[in-house]
PDB file of C-alpha atoms and ligand atoms in Angstrom:
ATOM      1  CA  MET J   1     117.823  62.991  76.088  1.00 91.00           C
ATOM      2  CA  PHE J   2     114.327  62.558  74.843  1.00 92.00           C
ATOM      3  CA  HIS J   3     112.808  60.668  71.765  1.00 94.00           C
ATOM      4  CA  LEU J   4     109.595  59.547  70.489  1.00 96.00           C
ATOM      5  CA  ILE J   5     108.899  55.697  70.453  1.00 97.00           C
ATOM      6  CA  ASN J   6     106.205  54.480  68.313  1.00 97.00           C
ATOM      7  CA  LEU J   7     103.915  51.758  69.956  1.00 98.00           C
ATOM      8  CA  ASN J   8     102.802  48.652  68.362  1.00 97.00           C
ATOM      9  CA  SER J   9      99.025  48.917  68.035  1.00 97.00           C
ATOM     10  CA  HIS J  10      96.056  46.298  66.983  1.00 98.00           C
ATOM     11  CA  SER J  11      93.150  47.642  65.821  1.00 96.00           C
ATOM     12  CA  ASP J  12      90.069  46.229  64.700  1.00 97.00           C
ATOM     13  CA  THR J  13      86.533  46.879  64.536  1.00 97.00           C
ATOM     14  CA  SER J  14      86.132  46.208  68.174  1.00 97.00           C
ATOM     15  CA  GLY J  15      88.561  48.883  69.260  1.00 96.00           C
ATOM     16  CA  ARG J  16      92.421  49.502  69.403  1.00 96.00           C
ATOM     17  CA  LEU J  17      94.874  47.656  71.563  1.00 98.00           C
ATOM     18  CA  ILE J  18      98.693  49.321  72.255  1.00 98.00           C
ATOM     19  CA  VAL J  19     101.468  47.369  73.367  1.00 98.00           C
ATOM     20  CA  LEU J  20     104.638  48.118  75.609  1.00 97.00           C
ATOM     21  CA  GLU J  21     106.953  45.761  76.309  1.00 97.00           C
ATOM     22  CA  GLU J  22     110.715  45.619  77.868  1.00 97.00           C
ATOM     23  CA  PRO J  23     113.082  45.529  75.938  1.00 94.00           C
ATOM     24  CA  ASN J  24     111.318  46.303  72.530  1.00 91.00           C
ATOM     25  CA  SER J  25     109.330  49.450  73.028  1.00 93.00           C
ATOM     26  CA  LEU J  26     109.924  50.012  76.819  1.00 96.00           C
ATOM     27  CA  PRO J  27     113.704  50.882  77.564  1.00 96.00           C
ATOM     28  CA  PHE J  28     113.403  49.790  81.510  1.00 97.00           C
ATOM     29  CA  LEU J  29     111.632  47.817  83.845  1.00 98.00           C
ATOM     30  CA  VAL J  30     108.580  49.782  85.281  1.00 98.00           C
ATOM     31  CA  ARG J  31     108.475  50.386  89.192  1.00 98.00           C
ATOM     32  CA  ARG J  32     106.017  53.297  89.355  1.00 98.00           C
ATOM     33  CA  ASN J  33     102.889  54.242  87.036  1.00 98.00           C
ATOM     34  CA  TYR J  34     100.922  57.378  87.744  1.00 98.00           C
ATOM     35  CA  PHE J  35      98.075  59.165  85.883  1.00 98.00           C
ATOM     36  CA  ILE J  36      97.619  62.695  85.557  1.00 97.00           C
ATOM     37  CA  SER J  37      93.739  63.304  85.061  1.00 96.00           C
ATOM     38  CA  ASN J  38      91.165  65.914  85.617  1.00 95.00           C
ATOM     39  CA  THR J  39      93.402  68.674  83.818  1.00 92.00           C
ATOM     40  CA  ASN J  40      92.310  71.843  82.709  1.00 86.00           C
ATOM     41  CA  THR J  41      93.794  74.147  79.576  1.00 84.00           C
ATOM     42  CA  ILE J  42      94.584  76.930  81.509  1.00 89.00           C
ATOM     43  CA  GLU J  43      96.966  75.498  84.393  1.00 95.00           C
ATOM     44  CA  PRO J  44     100.269  74.046  83.227  1.00 97.00           C
ATOM     45  CA  ARG J  45     102.288  71.432  85.133  1.00 97.00           C
ATOM     46  CA  GLY J  46     105.633  70.209  85.597  1.00 97.00           C
ATOM     47  CA  PHE J  47     108.266  72.665  85.778  1.00 98.00           C
ATOM     48  CA  HIS J  48     110.859  70.048  86.973  1.00 98.00           C
ATOM     49  CA  ALA J  49     113.697  67.809  85.937  1.00 98.00           C
ATOM     50  CA  HIS J  50     114.846  64.720  87.373  1.00 98.00           C
ATOM     51  CA  LYS J  51     118.407  63.774  88.248  1.00 97.00           C
ATOM     52  CA  SER J  52     118.330  60.172  87.416  1.00 97.00           C
ATOM     53  CA  GLN J  53     114.721  58.908  86.884  1.00 98.00           C
ATOM     54  CA  LYS J  54     113.768  57.476  83.372  1.00 98.00           C
ATOM     55  CA  GLN J  55     110.199  57.969  82.153  1.00 98.00           C
ATOM     56  CA  ILE J  56     107.871  57.362  79.633  1.00 98.00           C
ATOM     57  CA  ILE J  57     104.994  59.737  78.867  1.00 98.00           C
ATOM     58  CA  ILE J  58     102.119  58.609  76.907  1.00 98.00           C
ATOM     59  CA  ALA J  59      98.768  60.579  76.016  1.00 98.00           C
ATOM     60  CA  LEU J  60      95.842  57.980  76.734  1.00 98.00           C
ATOM     61  CA  ASN J  61      93.515  60.269  75.674  1.00 97.00           C
ATOM     62  CA  GLY J  62      93.180  63.958  74.446  1.00 97.00           C
ATOM     63  CA  SER J  63      96.560  66.235  73.825  1.00 97.00           C
ATOM     64  CA  VAL J  64      98.913  68.209  75.526  1.00 97.00           C
ATOM     65  CA  ASP J  65     101.815  70.334  74.583  1.00 98.00           C
ATOM     66  CA  ILE J  66     105.039  69.107  76.264  1.00 98.00           C
ATOM     67  CA  THR J  67     107.949  71.109  76.337  1.00 98.00           C
ATOM     68  CA  LEU J  68     111.212  69.521  76.926  1.00 98.00           C
ATOM     69  CA  ASP J  69     114.765  71.404  77.698  1.00 97.00           C
ATOM     70  CA  ASP J  70     117.876  69.783  78.017  1.00 95.00           C
ATOM     71  CA  GLY J  71     119.680  73.007  79.161  1.00 94.00           C
ATOM     72  CA  LYS J  72     120.919  73.340  75.221  1.00 92.00           C
ATOM     73  CA  ASN J  73     117.881  72.548  73.170  1.00 92.00           C
ATOM     74  CA  LYS J  74     114.261  73.154  73.794  1.00 95.00           C
ATOM     75  CA  GLU J  75     111.637  71.413  72.126  1.00 97.00           C
ATOM     76  CA  THR J  76     107.720  71.384  72.064  1.00 97.00           C
ATOM     77  CA  ILE J  77     106.089  68.285  71.330  1.00 97.00           C
ATOM     78  CA  VAL J  78     102.239  67.907  70.695  1.00 98.00           C
ATOM     79  CA  LEU J  79     101.016  64.578  72.409  1.00 98.00           C
ATOM     80  CA  ASN J  80      98.023  63.476  70.850  1.00 97.00           C
ATOM     81  CA  ASP J  81      98.421  59.970  70.167  1.00 98.00           C
ATOM     82  CA  PRO J  82      98.579  56.968  72.444  1.00 98.00           C
ATOM     83  CA  THR J  83     100.639  55.046  69.913  1.00 98.00           C
ATOM     84  CA  LYS J  84     103.457  57.915  70.683  1.00 98.00           C
ATOM     85  CA  ALA J  85     105.528  57.548  73.758  1.00 98.00           C
ATOM     86  CA  ILE J  86     107.953  60.310  74.813  1.00 98.00           C
ATOM     87  CA  TYR J  87     111.207  58.739  76.508  1.00 98.00           C
ATOM     88  CA  ILE J  88     113.021  60.766  78.731  1.00 97.00           C
ATOM     89  CA  GLU J  89     116.203  59.984  80.406  1.00 97.00           C
ATOM     90  CA  GLY J  90     118.992  62.095  81.846  1.00 95.00           C
ATOM     91  CA  ILE J  91     118.581  66.072  83.461  1.00 97.00           C
ATOM     92  CA  VAL J  92     115.490  67.518  81.176  1.00 98.00           C
ATOM     93  CA  TRP J  93     113.415  70.133  82.475  1.00 98.00           C
ATOM     94  CA  ARG J  94     109.850  69.538  81.394  1.00 98.00           C
ATOM     95  CA  GLU J  95     106.694  71.615  81.216  1.00 98.00           C
ATOM     96  CA  MET J  96     102.998  70.553  80.122  1.00 98.00           C
ATOM     97  CA  LYS J  97     100.391  72.864  78.929  1.00 97.00           C
ATOM     98  CA  ASN J  98      97.166  73.100  76.878  1.00 97.00           C
ATOM     99  CA  PHE J  99      95.638  70.106  78.333  1.00 97.00           C
ATOM    100  CA  ASN J 100      92.696  69.288  76.309  1.00 96.00           C
ATOM    101  CA  ASN J 101      90.603  66.434  77.575  1.00 96.00           C
ATOM    102  CA  CYS J 102      94.244  64.881  78.432  1.00 97.00           C
ATOM    103  CA  ILE J 103      94.560  61.519  80.711  1.00 97.00           C
ATOM    104  CA  LEU J 104      98.477  61.298  80.888  1.00 98.00           C
ATOM    105  CA  SER J 105     100.181  58.013  81.798  1.00 98.00           C
ATOM    106  CA  VAL J 106     103.660  58.353  83.431  1.00 98.00           C
ATOM    107  CA  LEU J 107     105.868  55.157  83.611  1.00 98.00           C
ATOM    108  CA  CYS J 108     109.047  55.284  85.888  1.00 98.00           C
ATOM    109  CA  ASP J 109     111.901  53.244  86.352  1.00 98.00           C
ATOM    110  CA  SER J 110     112.055  54.294  90.138  1.00 98.00           C
ATOM    111  CA  LEU J 111     109.795  54.959  93.185  1.00 98.00           C
ATOM    112  CA  TYR J 112     108.775  58.300  94.248  1.00 98.00           C
ATOM    113  CA  CYS J 113     111.407  60.286  95.778  1.00 97.00           C
ATOM    114  CA  GLU J 114     111.588  64.128  96.079  1.00 97.00           C
ATOM    115  CA  ASP J 115     115.351  64.052  96.186  1.00 98.00           C
ATOM    116  CA  ASP J 116     115.595  63.315  92.665  1.00 98.00           C
ATOM    117  CA  TYR J 117     113.399  66.615  91.634  1.00 98.00           C
ATOM    118  CA  ILE J 118     115.084  69.512  90.334  1.00 98.00           C
ATOM    119  CA  ARG J 119     112.279  72.386  90.961  1.00 98.00           C
ATOM    120  CA  ASP J 120     114.446  75.268  90.225  1.00 98.00           C
ATOM    121  CA  TYR J 121     115.238  76.377  86.791  1.00 98.00           C
ATOM    122  CA  ASN J 122     118.414  78.596  87.765  1.00 97.00           C
ATOM    123  CA  GLU J 123     119.588  75.230  89.541  1.00 97.00           C
ATOM    124  CA  PHE J 124     118.757  73.256  86.437  1.00 97.00           C
ATOM    125  CA  ILE J 125     120.759  75.536  84.024  1.00 97.00           C
ATOM    126  CA  LYS J 126     123.595  75.629  86.396  1.00 96.00           C
ATOM    127  CA  ILE J 127     123.899  71.468  86.671  1.00 95.00           C
ATOM    128  CA  THR J 128     123.126  71.025  82.863  1.00 95.00           C
ATOM    129  CA  ASN J 129     126.011  73.612  82.109  1.00 90.00           C
ATOM    130  CA  LYS J 130     128.437  71.813  84.212  1.00 84.00           C
ATOM    131  CA  LYS J 131     128.085  68.932  81.993  1.00 70.00           C
TER     132      LYS J 131
HETATM  133  P1  LIG K 225     104.223  66.997  90.986  1.00 81.23           P
HETATM  134  O1  LIG K 225     105.525  66.044  90.570  1.00 81.23           O
HETATM  135  O2  LIG K 225     104.365  68.303  91.341  1.00 81.23           O
HETATM  136  O3  LIG K 225     103.374  67.104  89.483  1.00 81.23           O
HETATM  137  P2  LIG K 225     103.745  67.451  88.360  1.00 81.23           P
HETATM  138  O4  LIG K 225     104.924  66.824  87.753  1.00 81.23           O
HETATM  139  O5  LIG K 225     102.379  67.254  87.536  1.00 81.23           O
HETATM  140  O6  LIG K 225     103.923  68.916  88.391  1.00 81.23           O
HETATM  141  O7  LIG K 225     103.561  66.038  91.775  1.00 81.23           O
HETATM  142  C1  LIG K 225     101.972  66.435  92.450  1.00 81.23           C
HETATM  143  C2  LIG K 225     101.917  65.899  93.866  1.00 81.23           C
HETATM  144  O8  LIG K 225     101.940  64.503  93.893  1.00 81.23           O
HETATM  145  C3  LIG K 225     103.026  66.485  94.903  1.00 81.23           C
HETATM  146  O9  LIG K 225     102.781  66.680  96.169  1.00 81.23           O
HETATM  147  C4  LIG K 225     104.107  64.977  94.975  1.00 81.23           C
HETATM  148  C5  LIG K 225     102.884  63.933  94.619  1.00 81.23           C
HETATM  149  N1  LIG K 225     103.284  62.876  93.957  1.00 81.23           N
HETATM  150  C6  LIG K 225     103.577  61.703  94.647  1.00 81.23           C
HETATM  151  O10 LIG K 225     103.200  61.500  96.057  1.00 81.23           O
HETATM  152  N2  LIG K 225     104.087  60.518  94.318  1.00 81.23           N
HETATM  153  C7  LIG K 225     104.421  60.405  92.787  1.00 81.23           C
HETATM  154  O11 LIG K 225     104.559  59.307  92.531  1.00 81.23           O
HETATM  155  C8  LIG K 225     104.189  61.702  92.346  1.00 81.23           C
HETATM  156  C9  LIG K 225     104.491  61.775  90.615  1.00 81.23           C
HETATM  157  C10 LIG K 225     103.898  62.833  92.707  1.00 81.23           C
END
C-alpha cells in the first residue's frame, strides 16, 4: 500500500520550513535515513520491493518519477514538491526514473538488511499473487 502524505510547511520571506513528526505526519519511528543524490536523468534506480520495511520518500529538491506496483495496481507519481511524502508499506515494487536535479530522502523504520529486499520481479509477482 502507498499514499501521499501532505507535510506542514511554514514559509516566509526567509524561506520554507517543512515538518515531519510522529505520529501526525510520520506513521512510524525512524531508525534510518538515507539520501540519494548525484543522480542523472538516464539511469533509473530501485527495481526492488521490501518484505516488511516501511518507508517515507521525499524529493528534497528537483523531481523524479516513481512507479509503485503492489502486484495488482501500478501507479507513477511525479515527486517534485518537498511538502509531499510518499508512504510505502507492505510489498511494493518501486522504480525511480527521470531524475531531474533530484535529492531524495528516504526515512525507514528499520536498519539496512539485504534479506528484506526482493530484487527479482518474478519472485515479487509470485509473492504478491499468493496474498
Ligand atoms: P540499492 O538499494 O541498490 O539502491 P536503490 O534503491 O537506489 O536502487 O543500494 C545501493 C547500495 O547501497 C547497495 O550496495 C546497498 C547499499 N546500501 C547500504 O549499505 N545501506 C543502506 O541503508 C542502503 C539503502 C543501501
